[in-house]
Amino acid sequence: MSLLELRDLKVHFPQPSSWFGPKRCVKAVDGVSLAMQPGEIIGLVGESGCGKSTLGRAAVRLEVPTSGQVLIDGKDLYALSAAERRQLNGRYQMIFQDPYGSLNPRLTIFSALDEVLSMRKENFSAAERRSEAGKLLERVGLPADVLGRFPHQFSGGQRQRIGIARALAASPGFIVADEPVSALDVSVQAAIVNLLQDIRQQSGTAFLFIAHDLAVVEHISDRILVMYLGNVVESAAAKELVKTPLHPYTQALLSAVPSLHKNNSRIILKGDVPSPLDPPSGCPFHPRCPFAKEICKHQKPPLKNMGSRAVACFLQD
Ligand code: SF4
């Protein structure tokens, strides 16, 4: 049984329409399936607006799916009663891009951690919770004696470490990390990525790591899913995807990262990502694809399993 499983997940946002106009909706996530095992790090990559953050939020019950299922330990997250959900007891957590926004500025760091610790099954005493909070800070590389300080007294990187400590306070099976390093200085990014890898190593915590930077995703992930306009267009083991990208969109993303793509020239895509309110017919990538054929304008390629990887492109038929 997978730790987290998404089955044909769709998250559509209906849009206000005029009296006579057709009903419109943004198909932010349009039929994504994945299975995550304990301790696995899955990278989710794609340009801004491709639906990756919406997918991550739906996986932790922050966005109600239009259809499909989110299963945690085989249990349908959106079909559980409140009491059953409490039994999952912090099995899933989320880390946000803006750690400052996710921390209450009026709460001390201890109070922020204690909010989560006090919900744990162990029924810690007040002294035990303080000791546990100190250990959590040390685990993310901060001294335990800053528990009485407030979020504004820390740098961006330190606040992200506090956000990670807060997620770890729940002792989660998996964490959705939504662009956790993109707001940080480059020098701090590597330290946070290494910290997440250490946590996986030490605790077996799994991560759904969402980012637009393929170099960062490749560094941390076991497996990568590439999203485009609400769809997964390619998934493969991280090293395999970088070595032999099969989907033209993956090839274009990769060509923009010199550290990963040393031999070939940059593939410049035509135009911008189309509006998800008015997605193209057929293959959603066809207006920008250098290899588009007639069939691509009319038919959507299915995500085809090819052994250890999958790709949605007619070139692979
Ligand atoms: Fe390009 Fe066609 Fe493949 Fe889509 S299906 S990525 S348009 S070749």
Short mmCIF file of C-alpha atoms and ligand atoms in Angstrom, two decimals:
data_model
loop_
_atom_site.label_atom_id
_atom_site.label_comp_id
_atom_site.label_asym_id
_atom_site.label_seq_id
_atom_site.Cartn_x
_atom_site.Cartn_y
_atom_site.Cartn_z
CA MET A 1 0.00 0.00 0.00
CA SER A 2 1.33 3.43 -0.93
CA LEU A 3 1.81 6.16 1.65
CA LEU A 4 0.13 8.70 -0.66
CA GLU A 5 -1.82 7.85 -3.76
CA LEU A 6 -3.59 10.23 -6.13
CA ARG A 7 -6.10 8.58 -8.43
CA ASP A 8 -7.16 10.52 -11.52
CA LEU A 9 -7.24 13.71 -9.45
CA LYS A 10 -8.99 16.71 -10.94
CA VAL A 11 -9.24 20.18 -9.42
CA HIS A 12 -11.28 22.52 -11.59
CA PHE A 13 -12.22 26.07 -10.68
CA PRO A 14 -15.49 27.25 -12.27
CA GLN A 15 -15.30 30.85 -13.47
CA PRO A 16 -18.11 33.41 -13.54
CA SER A 17 -19.63 33.53 -17.03
CA SER A 18 -21.94 35.91 -18.83
CA TRP A 19 -25.64 35.11 -19.25
CA PHE A 20 -25.27 33.70 -22.72
CA GLY A 21 -21.64 32.60 -22.72
CA PRO A 22 -20.54 29.01 -22.19
CA LYS A 23 -19.64 27.86 -18.69
CA ARG A 24 -15.90 28.11 -18.24
CA CYS A 25 -13.52 26.64 -15.73
CA VAL A 26 -9.82 26.55 -15.03
CA LYS A 27 -8.66 22.94 -15.10
CA ALA A 28 -5.78 23.47 -12.67
CA VAL A 29 -5.26 19.72 -12.24
CA ASP A 30 -6.83 17.56 -14.90
CA GLY A 31 -6.49 13.88 -14.11
CA VAL A 32 -3.22 13.24 -12.30
CA SER A 33 -2.33 9.89 -10.72
CA LEU A 34 0.73 9.10 -8.63
CA ALA A 35 1.82 6.75 -5.86
CA MET A 36 4.40 7.76 -3.27
CA GLN A 37 6.21 5.23 -1.08
CA PRO A 38 7.54 5.86 2.46
CA GLY A 39 10.83 7.76 2.37
CA GLU A 40 10.50 8.63 -1.32
CA ILE A 41 11.13 12.13 -2.69
CA ILE A 42 9.01 12.92 -5.72
CA GLY A 43 9.80 16.15 -7.56
CA LEU A 44 6.97 17.98 -9.29
CA VAL A 45 8.21 20.46 -11.85
CA GLY A 46 6.67 22.81 -14.39
CA GLU A 47 6.23 26.48 -15.20
CA SER A 48 4.19 28.79 -13.02
CA GLY A 49 0.45 28.10 -13.41
CA CYS A 50 0.84 24.45 -14.47
CA GLY A 51 -1.17 23.22 -11.46
CA LYS A 52 1.63 21.79 -9.33
CA SER A 53 0.82 23.85 -6.22
CA THR A 54 -2.91 23.10 -6.53
CA LEU A 55 -2.07 19.41 -6.74
CA GLY A 56 0.13 19.66 -3.62
CA ARG A 57 -2.60 21.50 -1.71
CA ALA A 58 -5.20 18.89 -2.68
CA ALA A 59 -2.86 16.15 -1.35
CA VAL A 60 -2.98 17.71 2.14
CA ARG A 61 -6.66 18.65 2.17
CA LEU A 62 -6.19 22.34 1.43
CA GLU A 63 -8.02 22.18 -1.90
CA VAL A 64 -11.14 20.11 -2.49
CA PRO A 65 -10.83 17.96 -5.64
CA THR A 66 -13.52 18.13 -8.32
CA SER A 67 -13.16 14.37 -8.79
CA GLY A 68 -10.69 11.56 -8.18
CA GLN A 69 -9.24 10.39 -4.91
CA VAL A 70 -6.44 11.22 -2.46
CA LEU A 71 -5.54 8.10 -0.47
CA ILE A 72 -3.27 8.25 2.57
CA ASP A 73 -2.31 4.81 3.89
CA GLY A 74 -5.09 3.53 1.63
CA LYS A 75 -7.75 5.77 3.23
CA ASP A 76 -9.68 8.24 1.10
CA LEU A 77 -8.77 11.60 2.65
CA TYR A 78 -11.89 13.37 1.41
CA ALA A 79 -14.28 10.61 2.49
CA LEU A 80 -13.08 10.34 6.12
CA SER A 81 -15.12 11.60 9.06
CA ALA A 82 -13.55 14.28 11.29
CA ALA A 83 -12.77 11.59 13.90
CA GLU A 84 -11.12 9.34 11.30
CA ARG A 85 -9.09 12.29 10.02
CA ARG A 86 -7.87 13.02 13.54
CA GLN A 87 -6.56 9.46 13.65
CA LEU A 88 -4.27 10.29 10.75
CA ASN A 89 -2.88 12.76 13.30
CA GLY A 90 -0.47 14.85 11.29
CA ARG A 91 0.49 12.04 8.90
CA TYR A 92 0.81 14.78 6.26
CA GLN A 93 2.21 18.32 6.52
CA MET A 94 3.02 21.19 4.20
CA ILE A 95 5.95 23.60 3.94
CA PHE A 96 5.26 26.85 2.09
CA GLN A 97 7.29 29.10 -0.18
CA ASP A 98 6.90 32.03 2.18
CA PRO A 99 7.85 30.79 5.65
CA TYR A 100 7.03 34.20 7.14
CA GLY A 101 3.46 33.99 5.89
CA SER A 102 3.02 30.54 7.43
CA LEU A 103 4.20 31.62 10.90
CA ASN A 104 1.96 33.73 13.13
CA PRO A 105 4.02 36.90 13.83
CA ARG A 106 2.48 37.21 17.30
CA LEU A 107 3.48 33.70 18.41
CA THR A 108 6.90 32.83 19.77
CA ILE A 109 8.71 30.00 18.06
CA PHE A 110 7.88 27.76 21.01
CA SER A 111 4.15 28.55 20.69
CA ALA A 112 4.26 27.85 16.94
CA LEU A 113 5.85 24.44 17.56
CA ASP A 114 3.70 23.76 20.61
CA GLU A 115 0.50 24.17 18.57
CA VAL A 116 1.49 21.06 16.66
CA LEU A 117 3.19 19.15 19.51
CA SER A 118 0.11 19.45 21.71
CA MET A 119 -1.93 17.58 19.07
CA ARG A 120 0.41 14.56 19.12
CA LYS A 121 -0.81 11.26 20.55
CA GLU A 122 1.91 11.12 23.20
CA ASN A 123 0.18 13.60 25.55
CA PHE A 124 3.43 15.36 26.37
CA SER A 125 3.63 17.38 29.59
CA ALA A 126 4.46 21.10 29.24
CA ALA A 127 8.11 20.44 30.16
CA GLU A 128 8.34 17.58 27.65
CA ARG A 129 6.87 19.77 24.91
CA ARG A 130 9.46 22.48 25.61
CA SER A 131 12.24 19.91 25.49
CA GLU A 132 10.81 18.38 22.30
CA ALA A 133 10.54 21.86 20.69
CA GLY A 134 14.21 22.51 21.51
CA LYS A 135 15.21 19.20 19.93
CA LEU A 136 13.21 20.04 16.80
CA LEU A 137 15.05 23.34 16.43
CA GLU A 138 18.41 21.63 16.85
CA ARG A 139 17.36 19.05 14.27
CA VAL A 140 16.87 21.80 11.68
CA GLY A 141 20.16 23.49 12.59
CA LEU A 142 18.97 26.22 14.99
CA PRO A 143 19.93 26.60 18.66
CA ALA A 144 17.30 25.52 21.19
CA ASP A 145 17.64 28.77 23.13
CA VAL A 146 15.77 30.81 20.48
CA LEU A 147 12.40 29.31 21.41
CA GLY A 148 11.25 32.54 23.07
CA ARG A 149 11.89 34.71 19.99
CA PHE A 150 9.41 35.85 17.34
CA PRO A 151 9.47 35.12 13.57
CA HIS A 152 10.58 38.66 12.58
CA GLN A 153 13.83 38.13 14.51
CA PHE A 154 15.02 35.52 11.98
CA SER A 155 16.33 35.60 8.40
CA GLY A 156 14.36 34.02 5.53
CA GLY A 157 16.46 30.85 5.63
CA GLN A 158 16.08 30.55 9.40
CA ARG A 159 12.32 31.05 9.13
CA GLN A 160 12.16 28.27 6.54
CA ARG A 161 14.05 26.06 9.03
CA ILE A 162 11.42 26.95 11.66
CA GLY A 163 8.66 26.08 9.15
CA ILE A 164 10.34 22.70 8.61
CA ALA A 165 10.64 22.16 12.40
CA ARG A 166 6.93 22.94 12.73
CA ALA A 167 6.08 20.37 10.05
CA LEU A 168 8.34 17.80 11.73
CA ALA A 169 6.63 18.44 15.08
CA ALA A 170 3.70 16.38 13.79
CA SER A 171 6.04 13.45 13.05
CA PRO A 172 4.61 13.23 9.50
CA GLY A 173 4.84 10.38 7.02
CA PHE A 174 5.12 12.86 4.16
CA ILE A 175 5.54 16.58 3.64
CA VAL A 176 4.41 18.59 0.64
CA ALA A 177 7.13 21.19 0.14
CA ASP A 178 5.73 23.91 -2.15
CA GLU A 179 8.61 25.90 -3.68
CA PRO A 180 10.40 25.79 -0.31
CA VAL A 181 13.61 27.42 -1.54
CA SER A 182 12.55 29.73 -4.37
CA ALA A 183 12.21 32.79 -2.10
CA LEU A 184 15.66 32.25 -0.55
CA ASP A 185 19.13 33.42 -1.53
CA VAL A 186 20.98 30.93 -3.72
CA SER A 187 23.56 30.42 -0.95
CA VAL A 188 20.78 29.37 1.48
CA GLN A 189 18.88 27.19 -1.00
CA ALA A 190 21.45 24.40 -1.01
CA ALA A 191 21.53 24.28 2.81
CA ILE A 192 17.72 23.87 2.98
CA VAL A 193 17.69 21.21 0.25
CA ASN A 194 20.45 19.31 2.10
CA LEU A 195 18.46 19.62 5.32
CA LEU A 196 15.41 18.01 3.68
CA GLN A 197 17.60 15.19 2.37
CA ASP A 198 19.03 14.64 5.88
CA ILE A 199 15.50 14.49 7.32
CA ARG A 200 14.52 11.85 4.76
CA GLN A 201 17.69 9.91 5.59
CA GLN A 202 17.21 10.06 9.36
CA SER A 203 13.42 9.77 9.70
CA GLY A 204 12.25 8.16 6.46
CA THR A 205 9.97 11.14 5.81
CA ALA A 206 8.71 11.27 2.22
CA PHE A 207 8.46 14.56 0.31
CA LEU A 208 6.45 15.86 -2.60
CA PHE A 209 8.91 18.55 -3.62
CA ILE A 210 7.34 21.20 -5.84
CA ALA A 211 9.56 23.63 -7.74
CA HIS A 212 9.98 25.31 -11.10
CA ASP A 213 13.78 24.90 -11.00
CA LEU A 214 14.65 21.57 -12.59
CA ALA A 215 18.24 21.70 -11.26
CA VAL A 216 17.01 21.81 -7.64
CA VAL A 217 14.37 19.15 -8.26
CA GLU A 218 16.88 16.83 -9.94
CA HIS A 219 19.30 17.19 -7.03
CA ILE A 220 16.82 16.11 -4.36
CA SER A 221 14.32 13.80 -6.08
CA ASP A 222 14.20 10.05 -6.64
CA ARG A 223 11.53 10.50 -9.28
CA ILE A 224 10.30 13.54 -11.22
CA LEU A 225 6.88 14.33 -12.63
CA VAL A 226 6.74 17.10 -15.25
CA MET A 227 3.44 19.01 -15.39
CA TYR A 228 2.04 21.16 -18.17
CA LEU A 229 -1.38 22.85 -18.04
CA GLY A 230 -2.78 20.55 -15.35
CA ASN A 231 -1.44 17.31 -16.85
CA VAL A 232 1.58 15.14 -16.14
CA VAL A 233 3.39 14.94 -19.47
CA GLU A 234 6.37 12.85 -18.34
CA SER A 235 7.48 10.93 -15.26
CA ALA A 236 10.70 9.00 -14.71
CA ALA A 237 13.49 8.37 -12.23
CA ALA A 238 15.30 11.68 -11.77
CA LYS A 239 18.59 10.56 -13.32
CA GLU A 240 16.83 8.88 -16.26
CA LEU A 241 14.67 11.93 -16.97
CA VAL A 242 17.68 14.23 -17.03
CA LYS A 243 19.78 11.85 -19.12
CA THR A 244 17.13 11.02 -21.72
CA PRO A 245 14.13 13.35 -21.60
CA LEU A 246 11.47 12.03 -23.99
CA HIS A 247 8.79 14.72 -23.96
CA PRO A 248 9.59 17.87 -25.99
CA TYR A 249 8.50 20.03 -23.03
CA THR A 250 10.90 18.23 -20.68
CA GLN A 251 13.63 18.63 -23.30
CA ALA A 252 12.95 22.38 -23.44
CA LEU A 253 12.94 22.74 -19.64
CA LEU A 254 16.18 20.82 -19.43
CA SER A 255 17.87 22.83 -22.18
CA ALA A 256 17.42 25.94 -20.02
CA VAL A 257 19.58 24.43 -17.24
CA PRO A 258 23.23 24.51 -18.39
CA SER A 259 24.44 22.52 -15.37
CA LEU A 260 22.24 19.57 -16.40
CA HIS A 261 22.39 19.93 -20.15
CA LYS A 262 25.96 20.47 -21.24
CA ASN A 263 25.95 19.24 -24.86
CA ASN A 264 23.05 20.66 -26.78
CA SER A 265 21.84 24.15 -27.49
CA ARG A 266 18.92 25.84 -25.78
CA ILE A 267 15.42 25.02 -27.10
CA ILE A 268 13.42 28.25 -27.13
CA LEU A 269 9.70 27.58 -26.95
CA LYS A 270 7.26 29.66 -28.97
CA GLY A 271 5.00 31.96 -26.94
CA ASP A 272 3.86 31.68 -23.34
CA VAL A 273 1.96 28.96 -21.53
CA PRO A 274 -1.64 29.22 -22.86
CA SER A 275 -4.35 30.34 -20.45
CA PRO A 276 -5.74 27.40 -18.46
CA LEU A 277 -9.15 29.05 -19.01
CA ASP A 278 -8.85 28.39 -22.71
CA PRO A 279 -6.46 25.44 -23.13
CA PRO A 280 -5.53 24.28 -26.64
CA SER A 281 -7.33 21.33 -28.22
CA GLY A 282 -5.52 18.02 -28.60
CA CYS A 283 -2.09 17.92 -26.99
CA PRO A 284 -2.02 20.93 -24.65
CA PHE A 285 1.60 21.55 -25.65
CA HIS A 286 1.01 21.57 -29.44
CA PRO A 287 1.02 25.38 -30.04
CA ARG A 288 4.57 25.56 -28.61
CA CYS A 289 5.92 22.19 -29.66
CA PRO A 290 8.66 22.19 -32.34
CA PHE A 291 7.63 18.65 -33.37
CA ALA A 292 3.83 19.04 -33.48
CA LYS A 293 2.03 16.97 -36.14
CA GLU A 294 -1.52 17.28 -37.46
CA ILE A 295 -2.83 14.66 -35.01
CA CYS A 296 -1.46 16.71 -32.08
CA LYS A 297 -3.96 19.50 -32.80
CA HIS A 298 -6.97 17.19 -32.46
CA GLN A 299 -6.11 14.34 -30.09
CA LYS A 300 -4.73 14.41 -26.59
CA PRO A 301 -1.91 11.88 -26.18
CA PRO A 302 -2.46 9.54 -23.21
CA LEU A 303 0.24 9.20 -20.54
CA LYS A 304 1.74 5.97 -21.83
CA ASN A 305 3.64 3.62 -19.52
CA MET A 306 7.03 2.68 -20.92
CA GLY A 307 8.50 0.35 -18.32
CA SER A 308 9.91 2.44 -15.50
CA ARG A 309 8.72 5.74 -16.99
CA ALA A 310 5.71 7.32 -18.65
CA VAL A 311 5.28 9.96 -21.32
CA ALA A 312 2.35 11.67 -23.05
CA CYS A 313 3.49 12.32 -26.60
CA PHE A 314 2.60 10.85 -30.00
CA LEU A 315 6.30 10.80 -30.90
CA GLN A 316 6.64 7.81 -28.55
CA ASP A 317 3.97 5.68 -30.30
FE1 SF4 B 1 4.56 17.73 -29.43
FE2 SF4 B 1 2.65 16.25 -30.52
FE3 SF4 B 1 4.22 15.21 -28.66
FE4 SF4 B 1 2.38 17.04 -28.04
S1 SF4 B 1 2.01 14.98 -28.83
S2 SF4 B 1 4.47 16.98 -27.31
S3 SF4 B 1 2.47 18.37 -29.81
S4 SF4 B 1 4.84 15.92 -30.71
#
